[in-house]
PDB file of C-alpha atoms and ligand atoms in Angstrom:
ATOM      1  CA  UNK A   8       4.838  -4.816  20.783  1.00 43.00           C
ATOM      2  CA  UNK A   9       7.280  -2.016  21.487  1.00 47.00           C
ATOM      3  CA  UNK A  10       5.309   0.924  22.840  1.00 46.00           C
ATOM      4  CA  UNK A  11       6.287   3.638  20.444  1.00 47.00           C
ATOM      5  CA  UNK A  12       3.573   5.675  18.798  1.00 46.00           C
ATOM      6  CA  UNK A  13       6.100   7.271  16.458  1.00 68.00           C
ATOM      7  CA  UNK A  14       6.726   4.015  14.640  1.00 80.00           C
ATOM      8  CA  UNK A  15       5.379   4.165  11.109  1.00 91.00           C
ATOM      9  CA  UNK A  16       2.346   2.468   9.637  1.00 95.00           C
ATOM     10  CA  UNK A  17       2.484   0.331   6.507  1.00 97.00           C
ATOM     11  CA  UNK A  18      -0.600   1.280   4.515  1.00 98.00           C
ATOM     12  CA  UNK A  19      -1.250  -1.130   1.664  1.00 98.00           C
ATOM     13  CA  UNK A  20      -3.747   0.089  -0.927  1.00 97.00           C
ATOM     14  CA  UNK A  21      -4.677  -2.426  -3.597  1.00 95.00           C
ATOM     15  CA  UNK A  22      -7.369  -2.607  -6.220  1.00 91.00           C
ATOM     16  CA  UNK A  23      -8.039  -4.063  -9.604  1.00 83.00           C
ATOM     17  CA  UNK A  24      -6.442  -1.739 -12.206  1.00 76.00           C
ATOM     18  CA  UNK A  25      -8.878   1.040 -13.021  1.00 74.00           C
ATOM     19  CA  UNK A  26     -10.699   1.244  -9.693  1.00 80.00           C
ATOM     20  CA  UNK A  27      -9.265   4.696  -8.982  1.00 83.00           C
ATOM     21  CA  UNK A  28      -6.554   3.728  -6.521  1.00 90.00           C
ATOM     22  CA  UNK A  29      -3.823   5.923  -8.009  1.00 89.00           C
ATOM     23  CA  UNK A  30      -5.851   9.138  -7.700  1.00 91.00           C
ATOM     24  CA  UNK A  31      -6.753   8.329  -4.100  1.00 96.00           C
ATOM     25  CA  UNK A  32      -3.157   7.516  -3.186  1.00 96.00           C
ATOM     26  CA  UNK A  33      -1.716  10.682  -4.755  1.00 95.00           C
ATOM     27  CA  UNK A  34      -4.175  12.769  -2.817  1.00 97.00           C
ATOM     28  CA  UNK A  35      -3.317  11.113   0.473  1.00 98.00           C
ATOM     29  CA  UNK A  36       0.400  11.590  -0.178  1.00 98.00           C
ATOM     30  CA  UNK A  37      -0.221  15.248  -0.978  1.00 98.00           C
ATOM     31  CA  UNK A  38      -2.111  15.845   2.248  1.00 98.00           C
ATOM     32  CA  UNK A  39       0.130  13.994   4.712  1.00 98.00           C
ATOM     33  CA  UNK A  40       3.857  14.792   4.570  1.00 96.00           C
ATOM     34  CA  UNK A  41       4.599  12.030   7.077  1.00 96.00           C
ATOM     35  CA  UNK A  42       3.459   9.486   4.497  1.00 97.00           C
ATOM     36  CA  UNK A  43       5.868   8.433   1.776  1.00 95.00           C
ATOM     37  CA  UNK A  44       5.310   6.252  -1.246  1.00 96.00           C
ATOM     38  CA  UNK A  45       7.134   2.950  -1.572  1.00 97.00           C
ATOM     39  CA  UNK A  46       8.592   2.935  -5.081  1.00 97.00           C
ATOM     40  CA  UNK A  47       8.575  -0.687  -6.219  1.00 97.00           C
ATOM     41  CA  UNK A  48      10.985  -2.413  -8.567  1.00 98.00           C
ATOM     42  CA  UNK A  49       9.481  -3.868 -11.707  1.00 98.00           C
ATOM     43  CA  UNK A  50      10.494  -5.656 -14.885  1.00 98.00           C
ATOM     44  CA  UNK A  51       7.483  -4.163 -16.710  1.00 96.00           C
ATOM     45  CA  UNK A  52       8.334  -1.685 -19.491  1.00 95.00           C
ATOM     46  CA  UNK A  53       7.925   1.973 -18.565  1.00 95.00           C
ATOM     47  CA  UNK A  54       4.757   3.683 -19.806  1.00 91.00           C
ATOM     48  CA  UNK A  55       5.207   7.078 -21.521  1.00 91.00           C
ATOM     49  CA  UNK A  56       3.748   9.003 -18.577  1.00 89.00           C
ATOM     50  CA  UNK A  57       5.879   7.258 -15.953  1.00 93.00           C
ATOM     51  CA  UNK A  58       9.140   8.396 -14.383  1.00 95.00           C
ATOM     52  CA  UNK A  59      12.004   6.224 -13.238  1.00 97.00           C
ATOM     53  CA  UNK A  60      12.426   6.432  -9.477  1.00 97.00           C
ATOM     54  CA  UNK A  61       9.061   8.120  -8.962  1.00 95.00           C
ATOM     55  CA  UNK A  62       6.536   5.576 -10.224  1.00 94.00           C
ATOM     56  CA  UNK A  63       8.831   2.549 -10.248  1.00 97.00           C
ATOM     57  CA  UNK A  64      12.445   1.551 -10.439  1.00 98.00           C
ATOM     58  CA  UNK A  65      12.472  -0.073 -13.872  1.00 98.00           C
ATOM     59  CA  UNK A  66      14.945  -2.940 -14.038  1.00 98.00           C
ATOM     60  CA  UNK A  67      15.605  -5.821 -16.422  1.00 97.00           C
ATOM     61  CA  UNK A  68      15.014  -9.477 -15.599  1.00 97.00           C
ATOM     62  CA  UNK A  69      18.636 -10.123 -14.738  1.00 98.00           C
ATOM     63  CA  UNK A  70      18.850  -7.265 -12.256  1.00 98.00           C
ATOM     64  CA  UNK A  71      15.575  -8.325 -10.648  1.00 98.00           C
ATOM     65  CA  UNK A  72      16.848 -11.905 -10.288  1.00 98.00           C
ATOM     66  CA  UNK A  73      20.063 -10.646  -8.710  1.00 98.00           C
ATOM     67  CA  UNK A  74      18.067  -8.653  -6.188  1.00 98.00           C
ATOM     68  CA  UNK A  75      15.912 -11.681  -5.388  1.00 98.00           C
ATOM     69  CA  UNK A  76      19.106 -13.724  -4.914  1.00 98.00           C
ATOM     70  CA  UNK A  77      20.590 -11.098  -2.611  1.00 98.00           C
ATOM     71  CA  UNK A  78      17.448 -11.100  -0.443  1.00 97.00           C
ATOM     72  CA  UNK A  79      16.840  -7.437  -1.290  1.00 98.00           C
ATOM     73  CA  UNK A  80      13.043  -7.760  -1.403  1.00 98.00           C
ATOM     74  CA  UNK A  81      10.656  -7.721   1.542  1.00 97.00           C
ATOM     75  CA  UNK A  82       8.178  -9.205  -0.920  1.00 97.00           C
ATOM     76  CA  UNK A  83       7.912  -9.731  -4.633  1.00 97.00           C
ATOM     77  CA  UNK A  84       5.294 -11.213  -6.944  1.00 96.00           C
ATOM     78  CA  UNK A  85       4.507 -11.890 -10.556  1.00 94.00           C
ATOM     79  CA  UNK A  86       1.658  -9.715 -11.822  1.00 88.00           C
ATOM     80  CA  UNK A  87       0.438  -9.510 -15.449  1.00 82.00           C
ATOM     81  CA  UNK A  88       3.472 -11.544 -16.561  1.00 89.00           C
ATOM     82  CA  UNK A  89       6.042  -9.185 -15.007  1.00 96.00           C
ATOM     83  CA  UNK A  90       7.786  -9.170 -11.652  1.00 98.00           C
ATOM     84  CA  UNK A  91       7.177  -6.473  -9.060  1.00 97.00           C
ATOM     85  CA  UNK A  92       8.897  -6.152  -5.688  1.00 98.00           C
ATOM     86  CA  UNK A  93       9.252  -4.000  -2.584  1.00 98.00           C
ATOM     87  CA  UNK A  94      12.836  -3.427  -1.472  1.00 97.00           C
ATOM     88  CA  UNK A  95      13.545  -4.228   2.154  1.00 96.00           C
ATOM     89  CA  UNK A  96      15.654  -1.039   2.339  1.00 95.00           C
ATOM     90  CA  UNK A  97      12.648   1.131   1.383  1.00 94.00           C
ATOM     91  CA  UNK A  98      10.748  -0.155   4.393  1.00 95.00           C
ATOM     92  CA  UNK A  99      13.670  -0.071   6.821  1.00 92.00           C
ATOM     93  CA  UNK A 100      14.752   3.459   5.896  1.00 92.00           C
ATOM     94  CA  UNK A 101      11.265   4.925   6.124  1.00 92.00           C
ATOM     95  CA  UNK A 102      10.382   3.185   9.370  1.00 89.00           C
ATOM     96  CA  UNK A 103      13.693   4.263  10.915  1.00 87.00           C
ATOM     97  CA  UNK A 104      12.880   7.862   9.938  1.00 90.00           C
ATOM     98  CA  UNK A 105       9.498   7.578  11.696  1.00 87.00           C
ATOM     99  CA  UNK A 106       7.564   7.776   8.453  1.00 95.00           C
ATOM    100  CA  UNK A 107       4.412   5.990   7.353  1.00 97.00           C
ATOM    101  CA  UNK A 108       4.654   4.128   4.066  1.00 98.00           C
ATOM    102  CA  UNK A 109       2.039   3.818   1.346  1.00 98.00           C
ATOM    103  CA  UNK A 110       2.232   0.711  -0.838  1.00 97.00           C
ATOM    104  CA  UNK A 111       0.451   0.377  -4.155  1.00 95.00           C
ATOM    105  CA  UNK A 112       0.917  -3.382  -4.329  1.00 95.00           C
ATOM    106  CA  UNK A 113      -1.341  -6.353  -4.952  1.00 92.00           C
ATOM    107  CA  UNK A 114      -2.849  -8.828  -2.473  1.00 93.00           C
ATOM    108  CA  UNK A 115       0.195 -11.117  -2.655  1.00 94.00           C
ATOM    109  CA  UNK A 116       2.516  -8.301  -1.584  1.00 96.00           C
ATOM    110  CA  UNK A 117       0.063  -7.038   1.005  1.00 97.00           C
ATOM    111  CA  UNK A 118      -0.325 -10.406   2.695  1.00 97.00           C
ATOM    112  CA  UNK A 119       3.448 -10.913   2.699  1.00 97.00           C
ATOM    113  CA  UNK A 120       3.936  -7.568   4.472  1.00 97.00           C
ATOM    114  CA  UNK A 121       1.113  -8.352   6.882  1.00 96.00           C
ATOM    115  CA  UNK A 122       2.952 -11.543   7.844  1.00 96.00           C
ATOM    116  CA  UNK A 123       6.244  -9.710   8.447  1.00 94.00           C
ATOM    117  CA  UNK A 124       4.910  -6.504   9.988  1.00 92.00           C
ATOM    118  CA  UNK A 125       1.724  -7.818  11.569  1.00 90.00           C
ATOM    119  CA  UNK A 126       1.094  -4.999  14.056  1.00 86.00           C
ATOM    120  CA  UNK A 127       1.861  -2.185  11.651  1.00 91.00           C
ATOM    121  CA  UNK A 128       0.258  -3.208   8.356  1.00 95.00           C
ATOM    122  CA  UNK A 129      -3.161  -1.922   7.346  1.00 97.00           C
ATOM    123  CA  UNK A 130      -4.631  -3.322   4.153  1.00 98.00           C
ATOM    124  CA  UNK A 131      -7.211  -1.416   2.108  1.00 98.00           C
ATOM    125  CA  UNK A 132      -8.911  -2.757  -1.010  1.00 96.00           C
ATOM    126  CA  UNK A 133     -10.495  -0.205  -3.338  1.00 95.00           C
ATOM    127  CA  UNK A 134     -13.639  -1.559  -5.006  1.00 93.00           C
ATOM    128  CA  UNK A 135     -14.854  -0.282  -8.383  1.00 90.00           C
ATOM    129  CA  UNK A 136     -18.553   0.669  -8.484  1.00 88.00           C
ATOM    130  CA  UNK A 137     -19.355  -1.864 -11.227  1.00 88.00           C
ATOM    131  CA  UNK A 138     -17.488  -4.169 -13.579  1.00 87.00           C
ATOM    132  CA  UNK A 139     -18.757  -2.133 -16.516  1.00 87.00           C
ATOM    133  CA  UNK A 140     -17.289   1.078 -15.067  1.00 86.00           C
ATOM    134  CA  UNK A 141     -14.005  -0.707 -14.400  1.00 84.00           C
ATOM    135  CA  UNK A 142     -13.793  -1.876 -18.026  1.00 85.00           C
ATOM    136  CA  UNK A 143     -14.556   1.558 -19.412  1.00 86.00           C
ATOM    137  CA  UNK A 144     -11.989   3.245 -17.120  1.00 82.00           C
ATOM    138  CA  UNK A 145      -9.334   0.783 -18.275  1.00 81.00           C
ATOM    139  CA  UNK A 146     -10.141   1.420 -21.947  1.00 83.00           C
ATOM    140  CA  UNK A 147     -10.316   5.205 -21.497  1.00 81.00           C
ATOM    141  CA  UNK A 148      -6.887   5.226 -19.900  1.00 73.00           C
ATOM    142  CA  UNK A 149      -5.415   4.466 -23.319  1.00 69.00           C
ATOM    143  CA  UNK A 150      -1.907   3.697 -22.051  1.00 70.00           C
ATOM    144  CA  UNK A 151      -2.086  -0.021 -22.794  1.00 72.00           C
ATOM    145  CA  UNK A 152      -2.715  -1.988 -25.984  1.00 80.00           C
ATOM    146  CA  UNK A 153      -6.209  -3.586 -26.299  1.00 82.00           C
ATOM    147  CA  UNK A 154      -4.953  -7.096 -25.509  1.00 84.00           C
ATOM    148  CA  UNK A 155      -3.205  -5.749 -22.394  1.00 81.00           C
ATOM    149  CA  UNK A 156      -6.445  -4.053 -21.327  1.00 82.00           C
ATOM    150  CA  UNK A 157      -8.318  -7.338 -21.724  1.00 85.00           C
ATOM    151  CA  UNK A 158      -5.668  -9.148 -19.685  1.00 84.00           C
ATOM    152  CA  UNK A 159      -5.901  -6.519 -16.965  1.00 81.00           C
ATOM    153  CA  UNK A 160      -9.669  -6.860 -16.905  1.00 86.00           C
ATOM    154  CA  UNK A 161      -9.434 -10.626 -16.490  1.00 88.00           C
ATOM    155  CA  UNK A 162      -6.855 -10.105 -13.735  1.00 84.00           C
ATOM    156  CA  UNK A 163      -9.114  -7.523 -12.066  1.00 86.00           C
ATOM    157  CA  UNK A 164     -11.922 -10.058 -11.866  1.00 87.00           C
ATOM    158  CA  UNK A 165      -9.542 -12.544 -10.271  1.00 88.00           C
ATOM    159  CA  UNK A 166      -8.213  -9.934  -7.815  1.00 88.00           C
ATOM    160  CA  UNK A 167     -11.728  -9.201  -6.579  1.00 91.00           C
ATOM    161  CA  UNK A 168     -11.749 -12.728  -5.186  1.00 93.00           C
ATOM    162  CA  UNK A 169      -9.039 -11.771  -2.702  1.00 94.00           C
ATOM    163  CA  UNK A 170     -11.076  -9.192  -0.817  1.00 94.00           C
ATOM    164  CA  UNK A 171     -10.977 -11.489   2.214  1.00 95.00           C
ATOM    165  CA  UNK A 172      -7.313 -10.674   2.869  1.00 95.00           C
ATOM    166  CA  UNK A 173      -8.021  -6.984   3.522  1.00 97.00           C
ATOM    167  CA  UNK A 174      -8.823  -5.047   6.703  1.00 97.00           C
ATOM    168  CA  UNK A 175     -10.884  -2.423   4.874  1.00 97.00           C
ATOM    169  CA  UNK A 176     -12.973  -2.487   1.704  1.00 97.00           C
ATOM    170  CA  UNK A 177     -13.331   0.951   0.175  1.00 96.00           C
ATOM    171  CA  UNK A 178     -15.993   1.386  -2.503  1.00 94.00           C
ATOM    172  CA  UNK A 179     -14.996   4.098  -4.965  1.00 93.00           C
ATOM    173  CA  UNK A 180     -18.330   5.262  -6.342  1.00 91.00           C
ATOM    174  CA  UNK A 181     -17.723   8.959  -5.807  1.00 93.00           C
ATOM    175  CA  UNK A 182     -14.157  10.203  -5.484  1.00 94.00           C
ATOM    176  CA  UNK A 183     -14.683  12.750  -2.709  1.00 96.00           C
ATOM    177  CA  UNK A 184     -16.476  10.282  -0.444  1.00 97.00           C
ATOM    178  CA  UNK A 185     -13.923   7.552  -1.162  1.00 97.00           C
ATOM    179  CA  UNK A 186     -11.059   9.907  -0.362  1.00 97.00           C
ATOM    180  CA  UNK A 187     -12.626  10.985   2.924  1.00 98.00           C
ATOM    181  CA  UNK A 188     -12.975   7.352   3.868  1.00 98.00           C
ATOM    182  CA  UNK A 189      -9.380   6.559   2.951  1.00 98.00           C
ATOM    183  CA  UNK A 190      -8.051   9.412   5.076  1.00 98.00           C
ATOM    184  CA  UNK A 191     -10.308   8.295   7.944  1.00 98.00           C
ATOM    185  CA  UNK A 192      -8.798   4.806   7.726  1.00 98.00           C
ATOM    186  CA  UNK A 193      -5.273   6.242   7.693  1.00 98.00           C
ATOM    187  CA  UNK A 194      -5.898   8.504  10.676  1.00 97.00           C
ATOM    188  CA  UNK A 195      -7.692   5.819  12.659  1.00 96.00           C
ATOM    189  CA  UNK A 196      -4.870   3.357  11.980  1.00 95.00           C
ATOM    190  CA  UNK A 197      -2.685   5.473  14.283  1.00 93.00           C
ATOM    191  CA  UNK A 198      -5.194   5.132  17.090  1.00 93.00           C
ATOM    192  CA  UNK A 199      -5.530   1.388  17.441  1.00 91.00           C
ATOM    193  CA  UNK A 200      -5.313  -0.186  20.854  1.00 89.00           C
ATOM    194  CA  UNK A 201      -1.914  -1.705  20.087  1.00 86.00           C
ATOM    195  CA  UNK A 202      -0.379   1.606  19.045  1.00 87.00           C
ATOM    196  CA  UNK A 203      -1.807   3.700  21.849  1.00 89.00           C
ATOM    197  CA  UNK A 204      -1.843   1.306  24.820  1.00 91.00           C
ATOM    198  CA  UNK A 205       1.430   2.775  26.075  1.00 91.00           C
ATOM    199  CA  UNK A 206      -0.312   6.100  26.725  1.00 92.00           C
ATOM    200  CA  UNK A 207      -2.897   4.449  28.940  1.00 93.00           C
ATOM    201  CA  UNK A 208      -0.095   2.516  30.669  1.00 94.00           C
ATOM    202  CA  UNK A 209       1.756   5.757  31.320  1.00 94.00           C
ATOM    203  CA  UNK A 210      -1.336   7.312  32.894  1.00 95.00           C
ATOM    204  CA  UNK A 211      -1.856   4.237  35.055  1.00 95.00           C
ATOM    205  CA  UNK A 212       1.739   4.462  36.255  1.00 96.00           C
ATOM    206  CA  UNK A 213       1.056   8.055  37.292  1.00 94.00           C
ATOM    207  CA  UNK A 214      -2.067   6.915  39.132  1.00 94.00           C
ATOM    208  CA  UNK A 215      -0.052   4.248  40.945  1.00 94.00           C
ATOM    209  CA  UNK A 216       2.726   6.700  41.800  1.00 94.00           C
ATOM    210  CA  UNK A 217       0.109   9.049  43.272  1.00 91.00           C
ATOM    211  CA  UNK A 218      -1.090   6.272  45.543  1.00 85.00           C
ATOM    212  CA  UNK A 219       2.381   5.526  46.937  1.00 81.00           C
ATOM    213  CA  UNK A 220       3.364   7.064  50.294  1.00 76.00           C
ATOM    214  CA  UNK A 221       5.767  10.005  50.023  1.00 67.00           C
TER     215      UNK A 221
HETATM  216  P1  LIG B  30       0.918  -1.652 -12.919  1.00 80.92           P
HETATM  217  O1  LIG B  30       1.681  -2.430 -13.927  1.00 80.92           O
HETATM  218  O2  LIG B  30      -0.472  -1.315 -13.388  1.00 80.92           O
HETATM  219  O3  LIG B  30       1.664  -0.435 -12.441  1.00 80.92           O
HETATM  220  O4  LIG B  30       0.749  -2.561 -11.623  1.00 80.92           O
HETATM  221  C1  LIG B  30       0.218  -3.829 -11.756  1.00 80.92           C
HETATM  222  C2  LIG B  30      -0.066  -4.433 -10.408  1.00 80.92           C
HETATM  223  O5  LIG B  30       1.175  -4.689  -9.706  1.00 80.92           O
HETATM  224  C3  LIG B  30      -0.897  -3.559  -9.478  1.00 80.92           C
HETATM  225  O6  LIG B  30      -1.922  -4.391  -8.929  1.00 80.92           O
HETATM  226  C4  LIG B  30       0.066  -3.134  -8.416  1.00 80.92           C
HETATM  227  O7  LIG B  30      -0.596  -2.943  -7.186  1.00 80.92           O
HETATM  228  C5  LIG B  30       1.018  -4.314  -8.360  1.00 80.92           C
HETATM  229  N1  LIG B  30       2.335  -3.985  -7.787  1.00 80.92           N
HETATM  230  C6  LIG B  30       3.081  -2.876  -8.007  1.00 80.92           C
HETATM  231  N2  LIG B  30       4.210  -2.910  -7.321  1.00 80.92           N
HETATM  232  C7  LIG B  30       4.204  -4.075  -6.614  1.00 80.92           C
HETATM  233  C8  LIG B  30       5.124  -4.680  -5.681  1.00 80.92           C
HETATM  234  O8  LIG B  30       6.171  -4.156  -5.354  1.00 80.92           O
HETATM  235  N3  LIG B  30       4.751  -5.879  -5.173  1.00 80.92           N
HETATM  236  C9  LIG B  30       3.583  -6.484  -5.498  1.00 80.92           C
HETATM  237  N4  LIG B  30       3.310  -7.646  -4.909  1.00 80.92           N
HETATM  238  N5  LIG B  30       2.705  -5.948  -6.367  1.00 80.92           N
HETATM  239  C10 LIG B  30       3.011  -4.756  -6.914  1.00 80.92           C
END
């Protein structure tokens, strides 16, 4: 791996809908200016509280297909009957600018990124405290029709089965504790052996140089 600590981290945060991932992610983005959010493309209709270009780039099926055809996506997947994808350019531009990137994408997207950016991808799965709590959070949210909520709940149960793909499992029982753990994961991700080995190498070179005759 190229020894460059400035290269960005790809932080994937997934969870079944309603586990509290969005709140955690917004807080992390607010605290760390070096971290930017990857705005995905989706064919899903916009919810009333969402903004084009901030939450998603909302596109129709034809446009999405064109982008797939042009190889514009680093990954894309079908979730809840709609297509969602991460543009290659989003990743390239942020990494080139030395930024870390936060992805709110599912396990399919996360594993695809992990395959392409193996040394730089950190995958976190947010776990709801209980299934009952998950269901009530989804219903309270009130942005989706009841049949959509039920579909999301069924999908959530299925998504839980993919916990094995993740590096970290983050239980969200109490928001403050969960947030502290998420920020600890993010900070520690910069300090892995692979990312910091060049510093130790540099010190060893100095040691060697000291030993050489003048
Ligand atoms: P929602 O419709 O609730 O915003 O998102 C539904 C699911 O799609 C979530 O699990 C979210 O993580 C996932 N998702 C959002 N954007 C992407 C993407 O670009 N790629 C993939 N693979 N999943 C995504």
